[in-house]
PDB file of C-alpha atoms in Angstrom:
ATOM      1  CA  ARG A   1      21.402  30.940  20.802  1.00  0.00           C
ATOM      2  CA  TYR A   2      21.677  31.370  24.504  1.00  0.00           C
ATOM      3  CA  VAL A   3      24.055  28.356  25.081  1.00  0.00           C
ATOM      4  CA  MET A   4      26.528  30.288  22.447  1.00  0.00           C
ATOM      5  CA  HIS A   5      25.785  33.662  22.273  1.00  0.00           C
ATOM      6  CA  ASN A   6      24.725  33.449  19.254  1.00  0.00           C
ATOM      7  CA  SER A   7      22.532  32.663  16.467  1.00  0.00           C
ATOM      8  CA  LEU A   8      21.787  30.670  13.339  1.00  0.00           C
ATOM      9  CA  THR A   9      21.534  33.067  11.088  1.00  0.00           C
ATOM     10  CA  TRP A  10      20.637  30.193   7.779  1.00  0.00           C
ATOM     11  CA  SER A  11      17.560  28.206  10.361  1.00  0.00           C
ATOM     12  CA  GLU A  12      15.339  30.343   9.395  1.00  0.00           C
ATOM     13  CA  GLU A  13      16.176  30.439   5.848  1.00  0.00           C
ATOM     14  CA  LEU A  14      16.194  26.966   6.117  1.00  0.00           C
ATOM     15  CA  GLY A  15      12.793  26.689   7.184  1.00  0.00           C
ATOM     16  CA  ARG A  16      11.253  28.706   5.217  1.00  0.00           C
ATOM     17  CA  TYR A  17      12.505  26.838   2.108  1.00  0.00           C
ATOM     18  CA  LEU A  18      11.486  23.490   3.610  1.00  0.00           C
ATOM     19  CA  PHE A  19       8.275  24.477   3.858  1.00  0.00           C
ATOM     20  CA  VAL A  20       8.240  25.476   0.259  1.00  0.00           C
ATOM     21  CA  TRP A  21       9.422  22.460  -0.533  1.00  0.00           C
ATOM     22  CA  ILE A  22       7.326  20.600   1.613  1.00  0.00           C
ATOM     23  CA  THR A  23       3.859  22.609   0.153  1.00  0.00           C
ATOM     24  CA  PHE A  24       4.742  21.402  -3.329  1.00  0.00           C
ATOM     25  CA  VAL A  25       5.633  17.888  -2.896  1.00  0.00           C
ATOM     26  CA  GLY A  26       2.324  17.680  -0.863  1.00  0.00           C
ATOM     27  CA  LEU A  27      -0.146  18.813  -3.781  1.00  0.00           C
ATOM     28  CA  PRO A  28       0.328  15.737  -6.242  1.00  0.00           C
ATOM     29  CA  VAL A  29       0.701  13.400  -3.012  1.00  0.00           C
ATOM     30  CA  ALA A  30      -2.648  14.597  -1.778  1.00  0.00           C
ATOM     31  CA  LEU A  31      -4.009  14.144  -5.003  1.00  0.00           C
ATOM     32  CA  LYS A  32      -2.840  10.639  -5.554  1.00  0.00           C
ATOM     33  CA  ALA A  33      -4.275   9.962  -1.895  1.00  0.00           C
ATOM     34  CA  GLY A  34      -7.412  11.767  -2.707  1.00  0.00           C
ATOM     35  CA  ALA A  35      -6.514  13.663   0.583  1.00  0.00           C
ATOM     36  CA  HIS A  36      -7.695  16.792  -1.361  1.00  0.00           C
ATOM     37  CA  VAL A  37     -10.698  18.947  -0.368  1.00  0.00           C
ATOM     38  CA  ALA A  38     -13.336  18.107  -2.749  1.00  0.00           C
ATOM     39  CA  ILE A  39     -17.298  18.690  -3.104  1.00  0.00           C
ATOM     40  CA  ASP A  40     -17.884  15.274  -4.301  1.00  0.00           C
ATOM     41  CA  LEU A  41     -21.888  15.614  -3.886  1.00  0.00           C
ATOM     42  CA  LEU A  42     -22.463  15.909  -7.613  1.00  0.00           C
ATOM     43  CA  LEU A  43     -20.194  13.063  -8.347  1.00  0.00           C
ATOM     44  CA  LYS A  44     -21.982  10.493  -5.903  1.00  0.00           C
ATOM     45  CA  LYS A  45     -25.390  11.387  -7.367  1.00  0.00           C
ATOM     46  CA  THR A  46     -24.478  11.063 -11.012  1.00  0.00           C
ATOM     47  CA  LYS A  47     -24.240   7.820 -13.229  1.00  0.00           C
ATOM     48  CA  GLY A  48     -23.324   7.007 -16.389  1.00  0.00           C
ATOM     49  CA  ARG A  49     -21.920   9.477 -19.185  1.00  0.00           C
ATOM     50  CA  PHE A  50     -22.706  12.477 -17.094  1.00  0.00           C
ATOM     51  CA  HIS A  51     -20.411  11.164 -14.303  1.00  0.00           C
ATOM     52  CA  ILE A  52     -17.426  10.700 -16.821  1.00  0.00           C
ATOM     53  CA  ALA A  53     -17.941  14.240 -18.346  1.00  0.00           C
ATOM     54  CA  ILE A  54     -17.501  15.531 -14.659  1.00  0.00           C
ATOM     55  CA  LEU A  55     -14.447  13.140 -14.071  1.00  0.00           C
ATOM     56  CA  THR A  56     -13.150  14.771 -17.320  1.00  0.00           C
ATOM     57  CA  ILE A  57     -13.866  18.483 -16.339  1.00  0.00           C
ATOM     58  CA  ASN A  58     -12.160  17.996 -13.325  1.00  0.00           C
ATOM     59  CA  ALA A  59      -9.356  16.110 -15.038  1.00  0.00           C
ATOM     60  CA  VAL A  60      -8.673  18.457 -17.664  1.00  0.00           C
ATOM     61  CA  ALA A  61      -8.832  21.407 -15.535  1.00  0.00           C
ATOM     62  CA  THR A  62      -6.557  19.899 -12.804  1.00  0.00           C
ATOM     63  CA  ALA A  63      -3.970  18.698 -15.993  1.00  0.00           C
ATOM     64  CA  ILE A  64      -4.205  22.819 -16.940  1.00  0.00           C
ATOM     65  CA  LEU A  65      -3.157  23.685 -13.363  1.00  0.00           C
ATOM     66  CA  GLY A  66      -0.078  20.979 -13.332  1.00  0.00           C
ATOM     67  CA  ILE A  67       1.103  22.590 -16.695  1.00  0.00           C
ATOM     68  CA  VAL A  68       1.051  26.017 -15.626  1.00  0.00           C
ATOM     69  CA  ILE A  69       2.900  25.187 -12.282  1.00  0.00           C
ATOM     70  CA  PHE A  70       5.336  23.438 -14.477  1.00  0.00           C
ATOM     71  CA  TYR A  71       5.892  26.416 -16.901  1.00  0.00           C
ATOM     72  CA  SER A  72       5.583  29.039 -14.616  1.00  0.00           C
ATOM     73  CA  GLY A  73       8.238  27.055 -12.676  1.00  0.00           C
ATOM     74  CA  ILE A  74      10.835  26.642 -15.223  1.00  0.00           C
ATOM     75  CA  ARG A  75      10.789  30.401 -15.832  1.00  0.00           C
ATOM     76  CA  LEU A  76      10.928  31.104 -12.010  1.00  0.00           C
ATOM     77  CA  VAL A  77      14.083  27.906 -12.069  1.00  0.00           C
ATOM     78  CA  LEU A  78      15.803  30.414 -15.087  1.00  0.00           C
ATOM     79  CA  LEU A  79      15.128  33.530 -13.345  1.00  0.00           C
ATOM     80  CA  GLY A  80      16.934  32.246 -10.176  1.00  0.00           C
ATOM     81  CA  VAL A  81      20.104  31.193 -11.849  1.00  0.00           C
ATOM     82  CA  GLY A  82      22.993  33.632 -10.530  1.00  0.00           C
ATOM     83  CA  GLN A  83      20.970  34.496  -7.554  1.00  0.00           C
ATOM     84  CA  ILE A  84      22.153  33.474  -4.081  1.00  0.00           C
ATOM     85  CA  SER A  85      20.058  32.986  -0.854  1.00  0.00           C
ATOM     86  CA  SER A  86      21.625  35.679   1.929  1.00  0.00           C
ATOM     87  CA  ALA A  87      22.103  32.851   4.885  1.00  0.00           C
ATOM     88  CA  MET A  88      23.040  30.066   3.581  1.00  0.00           C
ATOM     89  CA  GLN A  89      24.485  31.154  -0.030  1.00  0.00           C
ATOM     90  CA  LEU A  90      22.628  28.304  -1.488  1.00  0.00           C
ATOM     91  CA  PRO A  91      21.930  28.596  -5.332  1.00  0.00           C
ATOM     92  CA  MET A  92      18.068  29.770  -6.080  1.00  0.00           C
ATOM     93  CA  GLN A  93      17.822  27.736  -8.693  1.00  0.00           C
ATOM     94  CA  TYR A  94      18.082  24.518  -6.431  1.00  0.00           C
ATOM     95  CA  VAL A  95      15.211  25.632  -4.161  1.00  0.00           C
ATOM     96  CA  TYR A  96      12.923  26.737  -7.331  1.00  0.00           C
ATOM     97  CA  THR A  97      13.484  23.604  -8.851  1.00  0.00           C
ATOM     98  CA  ILE A  98      10.469  21.622  -6.702  1.00  0.00           C
ATOM     99  CA  ILE A  99       7.701  24.016  -8.713  1.00  0.00           C
ATOM    100  CA  PRO A 100       8.374  22.280 -11.937  1.00  0.00           C
ATOM    101  CA  VAL A 101       8.731  19.103 -10.602  1.00  0.00           C
ATOM    102  CA  SER A 102       5.528  19.527  -8.508  1.00  0.00           C
ATOM    103  CA  GLY A 103       3.851  20.334 -11.684  1.00  0.00           C
ATOM    104  CA  LEU A 104       4.710  17.187 -13.763  1.00  0.00           C
ATOM    105  CA  LEU A 105       4.415  15.305 -10.551  1.00  0.00           C
ATOM    106  CA  LEU A 106       0.964  16.673 -10.525  1.00  0.00           C
ATOM    107  CA  LEU A 107      -0.161  15.986 -14.413  1.00  0.00           C
ATOM    108  CA  PHE A 108       1.132  12.111 -14.140  1.00  0.00           C
ATOM    109  CA  PHE A 109      -1.381  11.865 -11.078  1.00  0.00           C
ATOM    110  CA  THR A 110      -4.131  13.493 -12.488  1.00  0.00           C
ATOM    111  CA  VAL A 111      -3.760  11.297 -15.643  1.00  0.00           C
ATOM    112  CA  THR A 112      -2.980   8.339 -13.539  1.00  0.00           C
ATOM    113  CA  VAL A 113      -6.073   8.781 -10.690  1.00  0.00           C
ATOM    114  CA  TYR A 114      -8.291  10.026 -13.820  1.00  0.00           C
ATOM    115  CA  LEU A 115      -8.060   6.494 -15.306  1.00  0.00           C
ATOM    116  CA  GLU A 116      -8.136   4.873 -12.387  1.00  0.00           C
ATOM    117  CA  GLU A 117     -11.828   6.856 -11.494  1.00  0.00           C
ATOM    118  CA  ARG A 118     -12.969   6.301 -15.279  1.00  0.00           C
ATOM    119  CA  ALA A 119     -12.099   2.504 -15.053  1.00  0.00           C
ATOM    120  CA  LYS A 120     -14.331   2.201 -11.892  1.00  0.00           C
ATOM    121  CA  ALA A 121     -17.196   4.332 -13.305  1.00  0.00           C
ATOM    122  CA  LEU A 122     -17.201   2.228 -16.790  1.00  0.00           C
ATOM    123  CA  GLN A 123     -17.311  -0.674 -14.448  1.00  0.00           C
ATOM    124  CA  GLY A 124     -19.801   0.390 -12.311  1.00  0.00           C
ATOM    125  CA  ASP A 125     -22.356   0.964 -15.679  1.00  0.00           C
ATOM    126  CA  LYS A 126     -22.185  -2.576 -15.755  1.00  0.00           C
TER     127      LYS A 126
END
């Protein structure tokens, strides 16, 4: 900016879009890694059917969130068709595409993590 006496008009927009993408990619990745903030005191104190019931309720709630993110993301992508970003002239549906992808990944990782945790809980009962 100071060397060429001209600032990059697209850099702020690119930073904003990358921040959105990183946030939506981080949601399912953090779930898979077990890095989400959680209150697991109840899970540590329970065993058996009650433990599995809590795991199931958590998985169902998270799966519903994944479905809502996917559905809302599809609607947003369709809304972005024909819109162009102001500085980069990028079609907005490309920016919004990460939202339904994130919802699907969240749903997939929710199922896999639930099945893994359920299997561990069932083995612990034996």
